[in-house]
Amino acid sequence: SGGKERTLTLIEALSKHEVTFLSFNWNNELINKKINNNIHYIQPQIGHVMYKRRKKLINDFLSINHDAVFEILKDDLEVFTSTLSELSKQADLLIVDHYSVSPLVQNIKNIPIIYNSHNAELDLGRQVHGDSPELLKIVEKMETRILKQAQEITYCSKLDFIKLQNQYGSGIVGTYIPNGAVVQNQIDYRDRLRSRDIIFVGSGHPPNRAAAKEVVKFARSLPEFNFIIIGGCGNEIKSTSLPSNVQVVGHVNDTLLEGYFKTSFAFINPMSGGSGTHLKMMKALGYGIPIITSKIGARGFSDQEIEDAMLLANNEGDFSEKIKMLKNEKVYRDLCEGAYKHSKTYSWDKIKKDYSDFIDGFINKYIKNKTIKP
């Protein structure tokens, strides 16, 4: 999941501070352990009763938006909220990662808050479940609450930040912290050129599932290529209906994922919806692999980055045509080199340094008269 990678990478950037990572999980597993010298990981047990209530809600009407469960059950998740309340008494700063937990932090008033926004959630909700006014109302309530409560936000998409300001007011204070990737050793494009594997990577997020189904359509007209669908995005694809040149591999470990990125011919991203920016696109840049993407899949990138590192396509015919263009060695080489060049802009090392500087500046601005405590 790209969201988890962003979360954990930004936590790693806070090495100068004592950090308690308070995690929410419905699996009822109790965690309380030291991760390293400065990070303590706590996950309270939620209880079997709450787990069953959540499951019923999802089965009834929240199957397309699990986040709304937090708003409905917020008054009953007392173990988590009481743990948060006690921790906040000892802390100087609360970073809220993702709007879904906003119902659980609404009573925290004693410390400043930074909201790490992954998406323009209401805009995304209109795309994913626009036919459910009840769900949209819950999403808007949750997003409105955390935007009002936070002193500042960090965002990964400049376009999303504009959407947030248009929706909730220009007074929102935000700092751009993009998504990133580890820049790999550059791979000789001629080694890739011999491959016929084209990969799509995505979590089970609804826009990713829709894109995975599009990949299956493209594959039927390009039998000379092998299409590999990686991650939860392929969970709804029935194996009995797959053409012979499509492989759905599901979740893979980091080593296998690295192998796919290093050895495949191209990366495809036929997204038709969604919000934020795509960590999978940053990862593809980091491996210097040619990218064929829809305009929506390329959101967040500059015109120059798109021109140098990507081929844009917006329908089945376009994707087939652009994939065939990669058979031209000069086109292929230029895209590989362009992708690798621009990956350095999105190096996690650089982003972590920028994030650390932002946190230090925030502390100086809001907490300068306090001694930094664990």
Short mmCIF file of C-alpha atoms in Angstrom, two decimals:
data_model
loop_
_atom_site.label_atom_id
_atom_site.label_comp_id
_atom_site.label_asym_id
_atom_site.label_seq_id
_atom_site.Cartn_x
_atom_site.Cartn_y
_atom_site.Cartn_z
CA SER A 1 0.00 0.00 0.00
CA GLY A 2 1.39 3.34 -1.05
CA GLY A 3 -0.26 5.08 1.89
CA LYS A 4 1.54 2.86 4.38
CA GLU A 5 4.86 3.44 2.66
CA ARG A 6 4.37 7.20 2.87
CA THR A 7 3.38 7.01 6.53
CA LEU A 8 6.30 4.88 7.63
CA THR A 9 8.86 6.77 5.58
CA LEU A 10 7.83 10.10 7.09
CA ILE A 11 8.04 8.56 10.57
CA GLU A 12 11.62 7.51 9.77
CA ALA A 13 12.38 11.15 8.98
CA LEU A 14 11.71 12.14 12.61
CA SER A 15 14.93 10.63 13.94
CA LYS A 16 15.73 13.73 16.02
CA HIS A 17 12.52 13.33 18.05
CA GLU A 18 10.96 10.82 20.39
CA VAL A 19 8.01 9.42 18.42
CA THR A 20 5.12 7.29 19.61
CA PHE A 21 3.41 5.64 16.65
CA LEU A 22 -0.17 4.98 17.77
CA SER A 23 -1.71 2.58 15.29
CA PHE A 24 -5.32 1.51 14.81
CA ASN A 25 -6.15 -1.99 13.63
CA TRP A 26 -9.33 -4.02 13.82
CA ASN A 27 -7.50 -7.33 14.19
CA ASN A 28 -7.52 -7.02 18.02
CA GLU A 29 -3.76 -7.54 18.29
CA LEU A 30 -2.13 -5.75 21.23
CA ILE A 31 1.25 -4.15 20.42
CA ASN A 32 3.47 -2.17 22.77
CA LYS A 33 7.12 -2.25 21.84
CA LYS A 34 10.18 -0.17 21.12
CA ILE A 35 11.07 -0.20 17.42
CA ASN A 36 14.41 1.61 17.72
CA ASN A 37 16.03 4.33 19.80
CA ASN A 38 13.38 6.95 19.07
CA ILE A 39 10.20 5.14 17.91
CA HIS A 40 7.74 3.42 20.22
CA TYR A 41 4.91 1.44 18.58
CA ILE A 42 1.56 1.11 20.35
CA GLN A 43 -1.57 -0.58 19.03
CA PRO A 44 -4.45 -1.02 21.51
CA GLN A 45 -6.77 -4.00 21.40
CA ILE A 46 -10.17 -3.05 20.02
CA GLY A 47 -12.19 -6.05 21.13
CA HIS A 48 -14.17 -8.76 19.36
CA VAL A 49 -17.51 -6.99 19.79
CA MET A 50 -16.29 -3.91 17.90
CA TYR A 51 -14.75 -6.13 15.23
CA LYS A 52 -18.13 -7.79 14.66
CA ARG A 53 -19.96 -4.46 14.57
CA ARG A 54 -17.54 -3.16 11.97
CA LYS A 55 -17.93 -6.28 9.86
CA LYS A 56 -21.72 -5.95 9.91
CA LEU A 57 -21.57 -2.28 8.89
CA ILE A 58 -19.27 -3.08 5.98
CA ASN A 59 -21.49 -5.90 4.82
CA ASP A 60 -24.60 -3.72 5.13
CA PHE A 61 -23.73 -0.46 3.38
CA LEU A 62 -20.09 0.56 3.86
CA SER A 63 -18.45 -1.91 1.50
CA ILE A 64 -17.17 0.88 -0.77
CA ASN A 65 -15.87 3.08 2.04
CA HIS A 66 -14.55 1.39 5.16
CA ASP A 67 -13.34 4.76 6.52
CA ALA A 68 -16.89 5.79 7.41
CA VAL A 69 -16.94 3.09 10.10
CA PHE A 70 -14.83 5.34 12.33
CA GLU A 71 -17.44 8.09 12.28
CA ILE A 72 -20.28 5.70 13.08
CA LEU A 73 -18.45 3.86 15.88
CA LYS A 74 -16.38 6.75 17.27
CA ASP A 75 -18.14 6.91 20.64
CA ASP A 76 -17.56 3.22 21.28
CA LEU A 77 -13.85 3.02 20.43
CA GLU A 78 -12.97 4.06 23.96
CA VAL A 79 -9.81 2.01 24.36
CA PHE A 80 -8.12 3.81 21.49
CA THR A 81 -9.35 7.29 22.37
CA SER A 82 -8.38 6.95 26.04
CA THR A 83 -4.90 5.74 25.03
CA LEU A 84 -4.56 8.73 22.71
CA SER A 85 -5.74 11.10 25.44
CA GLU A 86 -3.11 9.83 27.89
CA LEU A 87 -0.33 9.99 25.31
CA SER A 88 -1.27 13.53 24.32
CA LYS A 89 -0.68 14.71 27.89
CA GLN A 90 2.98 13.79 27.51
CA ALA A 91 3.48 14.98 23.93
CA ASP A 92 4.14 18.29 22.22
CA LEU A 93 2.73 17.50 18.79
CA LEU A 94 0.14 15.22 17.23
CA ILE A 95 0.49 14.18 13.59
CA VAL A 96 -2.77 12.77 12.26
CA ASP A 97 -2.09 10.47 9.33
CA HIS A 98 -5.17 10.09 7.13
CA TYR A 99 -8.58 11.66 7.65
CA SER A 100 -10.23 8.37 8.67
CA VAL A 101 -9.07 8.69 12.29
CA SER A 102 -10.34 12.26 12.62
CA PRO A 103 -13.38 11.09 14.65
CA LEU A 104 -10.99 9.59 17.20
CA VAL A 105 -8.89 12.73 17.72
CA GLN A 106 -11.68 15.32 17.88
CA ASN A 107 -11.34 15.78 21.66
CA ILE A 108 -7.59 16.42 21.62
CA LYS A 109 -7.26 20.13 22.37
CA ASN A 110 -4.06 20.47 24.41
CA ILE A 111 -1.41 20.11 21.67
CA PRO A 112 -1.00 21.40 18.10
CA ILE A 113 -1.93 19.09 15.24
CA ILE A 114 -0.52 18.45 11.77
CA TYR A 115 -2.76 16.61 9.33
CA ASN A 116 -0.96 14.46 6.73
CA SER A 117 -3.41 14.48 3.81
CA HIS A 118 -3.14 11.57 1.39
CA ASN A 119 -5.99 12.71 -0.88
CA ALA A 120 -8.67 15.30 -1.39
CA GLU A 121 -11.07 12.87 0.26
CA LEU A 122 -14.42 14.45 -0.64
CA ASP A 123 -13.35 14.78 -4.28
CA LEU A 124 -12.26 11.14 -4.27
CA GLY A 125 -15.53 10.14 -2.59
CA ARG A 126 -17.54 11.79 -5.37
CA GLN A 127 -15.69 9.62 -7.87
CA VAL A 128 -15.95 6.35 -5.96
CA HIS A 129 -19.40 6.57 -4.35
CA GLY A 130 -21.05 9.67 -5.76
CA ASP A 131 -24.38 7.85 -5.88
CA SER A 132 -24.49 7.59 -2.08
CA PRO A 133 -25.25 11.01 -0.53
CA GLU A 134 -25.15 9.48 2.96
CA LEU A 135 -21.57 8.29 2.54
CA LEU A 136 -20.48 11.58 0.96
CA LYS A 137 -21.93 13.47 3.91
CA ILE A 138 -19.88 11.33 6.33
CA VAL A 139 -16.69 11.81 4.30
CA GLU A 140 -17.20 15.57 4.20
CA LYS A 141 -17.83 15.67 7.95
CA MET A 142 -14.63 13.73 8.68
CA GLU A 143 -12.47 15.78 6.34
CA THR A 144 -13.94 19.08 7.50
CA ARG A 145 -13.29 18.21 11.14
CA ILE A 146 -9.58 17.46 10.74
CA LEU A 147 -8.95 20.44 8.47
CA LYS A 148 -10.48 22.74 11.08
CA GLN A 149 -8.66 21.08 13.95
CA ALA A 150 -5.18 21.03 12.41
CA GLN A 151 -2.90 24.03 12.57
CA GLU A 152 -1.23 22.98 9.32
CA ILE A 153 -1.46 20.16 6.80
CA THR A 154 1.05 18.35 4.63
CA TYR A 155 -0.11 17.22 1.20
CA CYS A 156 1.36 15.08 -1.59
CA SER A 157 -0.53 16.56 -4.55
CA LYS A 158 -0.57 20.27 -5.44
CA LEU A 159 -3.80 19.76 -7.38
CA ASP A 160 -5.45 18.16 -4.35
CA PHE A 161 -4.42 21.09 -2.18
CA ILE A 162 -6.14 23.47 -4.59
CA LYS A 163 -9.25 21.29 -4.43
CA LEU A 164 -9.16 21.39 -0.61
CA GLN A 165 -8.89 25.17 -0.63
CA ASN A 166 -11.72 25.49 -3.13
CA GLN A 167 -13.91 23.21 -1.04
CA TYR A 168 -13.06 24.37 2.47
CA GLY A 169 -11.58 27.85 2.11
CA SER A 170 -8.31 29.47 1.10
CA GLY A 171 -7.26 29.85 4.75
CA ILE A 172 -5.99 26.26 4.92
CA VAL A 173 -2.24 26.32 5.59
CA GLY A 174 -0.35 23.57 3.80
CA THR A 175 3.16 22.37 2.98
CA TYR A 176 3.95 20.23 -0.06
CA ILE A 177 5.57 16.92 0.92
CA PRO A 178 5.43 14.75 -2.22
CA ASN A 179 5.42 11.00 -2.41
CA GLY A 180 8.73 9.45 -3.33
CA ALA A 181 10.78 6.36 -3.97
CA VAL A 182 14.21 4.89 -3.42
CA VAL A 183 16.37 5.77 -6.42
CA GLN A 184 17.90 2.50 -7.62
CA ASN A 185 21.11 1.84 -9.53
CA GLN A 186 20.50 2.68 -13.17
CA ILE A 187 19.66 -0.35 -15.31
CA ASP A 188 20.96 -0.68 -18.88
CA TYR A 189 17.92 -0.14 -21.09
CA ARG A 190 19.11 -2.92 -23.44
CA ASP A 191 18.59 -5.47 -20.69
CA ARG A 192 14.96 -4.40 -20.35
CA LEU A 193 14.39 -4.26 -24.09
CA ARG A 194 14.62 -8.04 -24.33
CA SER A 195 11.74 -8.53 -21.88
CA ARG A 196 8.10 -8.78 -22.90
CA ASP A 197 6.63 -8.38 -19.40
CA ILE A 198 4.46 -5.31 -18.71
CA ILE A 199 3.49 -4.69 -15.09
CA PHE A 200 0.71 -2.88 -13.27
CA VAL A 201 0.96 -2.48 -9.50
CA GLY A 202 -1.85 -1.36 -7.20
CA SER A 203 -3.54 -1.88 -3.86
CA GLY A 204 -7.18 -2.93 -3.51
CA HIS A 205 -8.28 0.73 -3.66
CA PRO A 206 -11.36 0.95 -5.99
CA PRO A 207 -9.66 3.07 -8.72
CA ASN A 208 -6.81 0.53 -8.81
CA ARG A 209 -9.24 -2.37 -9.19
CA ALA A 210 -10.90 -0.60 -12.12
CA ALA A 211 -7.50 0.02 -13.73
CA ALA A 212 -6.51 -3.65 -13.35
CA LYS A 213 -9.60 -4.67 -15.31
CA GLU A 214 -8.54 -2.26 -18.07
CA VAL A 215 -5.17 -3.99 -18.25
CA VAL A 216 -6.94 -7.27 -19.01
CA LYS A 217 -8.72 -5.57 -21.93
CA PHE A 218 -5.46 -4.23 -23.39
CA ALA A 219 -3.83 -7.63 -23.13
CA ARG A 220 -6.28 -9.24 -25.52
CA SER A 221 -5.07 -7.08 -28.40
CA LEU A 222 -1.35 -7.46 -27.57
CA PRO A 223 -0.68 -11.22 -27.38
CA GLU A 224 3.06 -10.71 -27.92
CA PHE A 225 3.37 -9.15 -24.43
CA ASN A 226 2.84 -10.64 -20.96
CA PHE A 227 0.80 -8.48 -18.58
CA ILE A 228 1.42 -8.99 -14.86
CA ILE A 229 -1.04 -7.50 -12.33
CA ILE A 230 0.51 -7.14 -8.89
CA GLY A 231 -1.18 -6.34 -5.56
CA GLY A 232 -4.72 -6.29 -4.20
CA CYS A 233 -6.00 -4.55 -7.35
CA GLY A 234 -6.41 -7.93 -9.01
CA ASN A 235 -8.52 -9.54 -6.29
CA GLU A 236 -11.80 -9.14 -8.19
CA ILE A 237 -10.50 -10.49 -11.51
CA LYS A 238 -11.76 -14.00 -12.22
CA SER A 239 -8.99 -16.33 -13.35
CA THR A 240 -11.38 -18.22 -15.64
CA SER A 241 -11.87 -15.13 -17.82
CA LEU A 242 -8.20 -14.21 -18.22
CA PRO A 243 -6.43 -14.31 -21.58
CA SER A 244 -3.33 -16.51 -21.61
CA ASN A 245 -0.96 -13.53 -21.55
CA VAL A 246 -2.28 -12.11 -18.23
CA GLN A 247 -1.02 -13.16 -14.83
CA VAL A 248 -2.58 -11.97 -11.56
CA VAL A 249 -0.04 -12.50 -8.79
CA GLY A 250 -1.66 -10.63 -5.87
CA HIS A 251 0.47 -9.37 -2.99
CA VAL A 252 4.21 -10.03 -3.28
CA ASN A 253 7.10 -9.36 -0.92
CA ASP A 254 9.59 -6.56 -1.50
CA THR A 255 12.17 -8.83 -3.09
CA LEU A 256 9.76 -10.14 -5.72
CA LEU A 257 8.39 -6.67 -6.40
CA GLU A 258 11.90 -5.36 -6.93
CA GLY A 259 12.52 -8.17 -9.41
CA TYR A 260 9.45 -7.24 -11.44
CA PHE A 261 10.48 -3.57 -11.59
CA LYS A 262 14.07 -4.44 -12.55
CA THR A 263 13.35 -6.91 -15.32
CA SER A 264 10.06 -5.85 -16.94
CA PHE A 265 9.73 -4.16 -20.31
CA ALA A 266 7.34 -1.40 -19.20
CA PHE A 267 5.05 -0.12 -16.47
CA ILE A 268 1.41 0.59 -17.32
CA ASN A 269 -1.00 2.77 -15.33
CA PRO A 270 -4.48 3.10 -16.91
CA MET A 271 -6.09 4.92 -13.97
CA SER A 272 -9.39 6.66 -14.71
CA GLY A 273 -10.04 8.02 -11.22
CA GLY A 274 -8.53 8.59 -7.84
CA SER A 275 -6.83 11.36 -5.90
CA GLY A 276 -3.41 12.25 -4.53
CA THR A 277 -0.35 11.04 -6.42
CA HIS A 278 0.68 7.51 -7.20
CA LEU A 279 3.57 6.03 -5.22
CA LYS A 280 3.74 3.30 -7.81
CA MET A 281 4.61 5.95 -10.40
CA MET A 282 7.43 7.29 -8.20
CA LYS A 283 8.68 3.73 -7.75
CA ALA A 284 8.63 3.16 -11.51
CA LEU A 285 10.69 6.32 -12.03
CA GLY A 286 13.19 5.11 -9.43
CA TYR A 287 13.79 1.96 -11.47
CA GLY A 288 14.05 3.86 -14.76
CA ILE A 289 11.33 1.79 -16.41
CA PRO A 290 9.31 3.23 -19.33
CA ILE A 291 5.85 4.33 -18.22
CA ILE A 292 2.63 4.32 -20.23
CA THR A 293 -0.10 6.08 -18.29
CA SER A 294 -3.43 7.83 -18.55
CA LYS A 295 -3.53 11.56 -17.95
CA ILE A 296 -5.11 10.90 -14.54
CA GLY A 297 -2.38 8.40 -13.71
CA ALA A 298 0.20 11.11 -14.44
CA ARG A 299 -1.38 13.72 -12.22
CA GLY A 300 1.03 15.58 -10.01
CA PHE A 301 3.87 15.47 -12.55
CA SER A 302 5.07 18.48 -14.53
CA ASP A 303 4.66 18.69 -18.30
CA GLN A 304 8.43 18.24 -18.66
CA GLU A 305 8.48 15.13 -16.48
CA ILE A 306 5.64 13.62 -18.50
CA GLU A 307 7.33 14.47 -21.81
CA ASP A 308 10.67 12.97 -20.75
CA ALA A 309 9.57 9.86 -18.87
CA MET A 310 6.07 8.82 -19.96
CA LEU A 311 3.79 8.10 -22.88
CA LEU A 312 0.22 9.31 -22.34
CA ALA A 313 -2.72 7.15 -23.41
CA ASN A 314 -6.40 7.49 -22.55
CA ASN A 315 -8.18 4.55 -24.17
CA GLU A 316 -7.55 0.97 -25.23
CA GLY A 317 -6.40 1.96 -28.72
CA ASP A 318 -4.00 4.58 -27.34
CA PHE A 319 -2.44 2.14 -24.91
CA SER A 320 -1.92 -0.48 -27.62
CA GLU A 321 -0.35 2.11 -29.92
CA LYS A 322 1.98 3.49 -27.24
CA ILE A 323 3.10 0.02 -26.14
CA LYS A 324 4.02 -0.74 -29.77
CA MET A 325 5.99 2.54 -29.90
CA LEU A 326 8.33 1.12 -27.28
CA LYS A 327 9.67 -1.31 -29.87
CA ASN A 328 11.58 1.68 -31.29
CA GLU A 329 14.94 1.52 -29.51
CA LYS A 330 15.50 5.29 -29.45
CA VAL A 331 12.04 5.93 -27.96
CA TYR A 332 12.66 3.20 -25.42
CA ARG A 333 16.13 4.44 -24.43
CA ASP A 334 14.98 8.05 -24.07
CA LEU A 335 12.10 7.07 -21.79
CA CYS A 336 14.35 4.94 -19.58
CA GLU A 337 16.86 7.76 -19.23
CA GLY A 338 14.15 10.37 -18.67
CA ALA A 339 12.47 8.32 -15.97
CA TYR A 340 15.72 7.80 -14.11
CA LYS A 341 16.71 11.46 -14.38
CA HIS A 342 13.43 12.70 -12.89
CA SER A 343 13.38 10.03 -10.16
CA LYS A 344 15.99 12.05 -8.30
CA THR A 345 13.42 14.81 -7.73
CA TYR A 346 11.35 12.30 -5.76
CA SER A 347 14.12 10.63 -3.78
CA TRP A 348 12.83 9.61 -0.35
CA ASP A 349 16.13 10.81 1.14
CA LYS A 350 15.47 14.34 -0.12
CA ILE A 351 11.81 14.27 0.91
CA LYS A 352 12.65 13.00 4.40
CA LYS A 353 15.11 15.87 4.84
CA ASP A 354 12.46 18.39 3.72
CA TYR A 355 9.88 16.83 6.06
CA SER A 356 12.27 16.89 9.00
CA ASP A 357 12.96 20.58 8.34
CA PHE A 358 9.20 21.24 8.17
CA ILE A 359 8.58 19.53 11.52
CA ASP A 360 11.44 21.49 13.12
CA GLY A 361 9.97 24.73 11.77
CA PHE A 362 6.51 23.80 13.02
CA ILE A 363 7.87 23.08 16.50
CA ASN A 364 9.70 26.40 16.54
CA LYS A 365 6.52 28.17 15.45
CA TYR A 366 4.01 26.53 17.78
CA ILE A 367 6.03 25.04 20.63
CA LYS A 368 9.10 27.25 20.85
CA ASN A 369 8.58 28.09 24.50
CA LYS A 370 8.37 24.42 25.54
CA THR A 371 11.08 21.87 26.14
CA ILE A 372 10.70 19.00 23.70
CA LYS A 373 9.60 15.95 25.67
CA PRO A 374 9.07 12.28 24.73
#
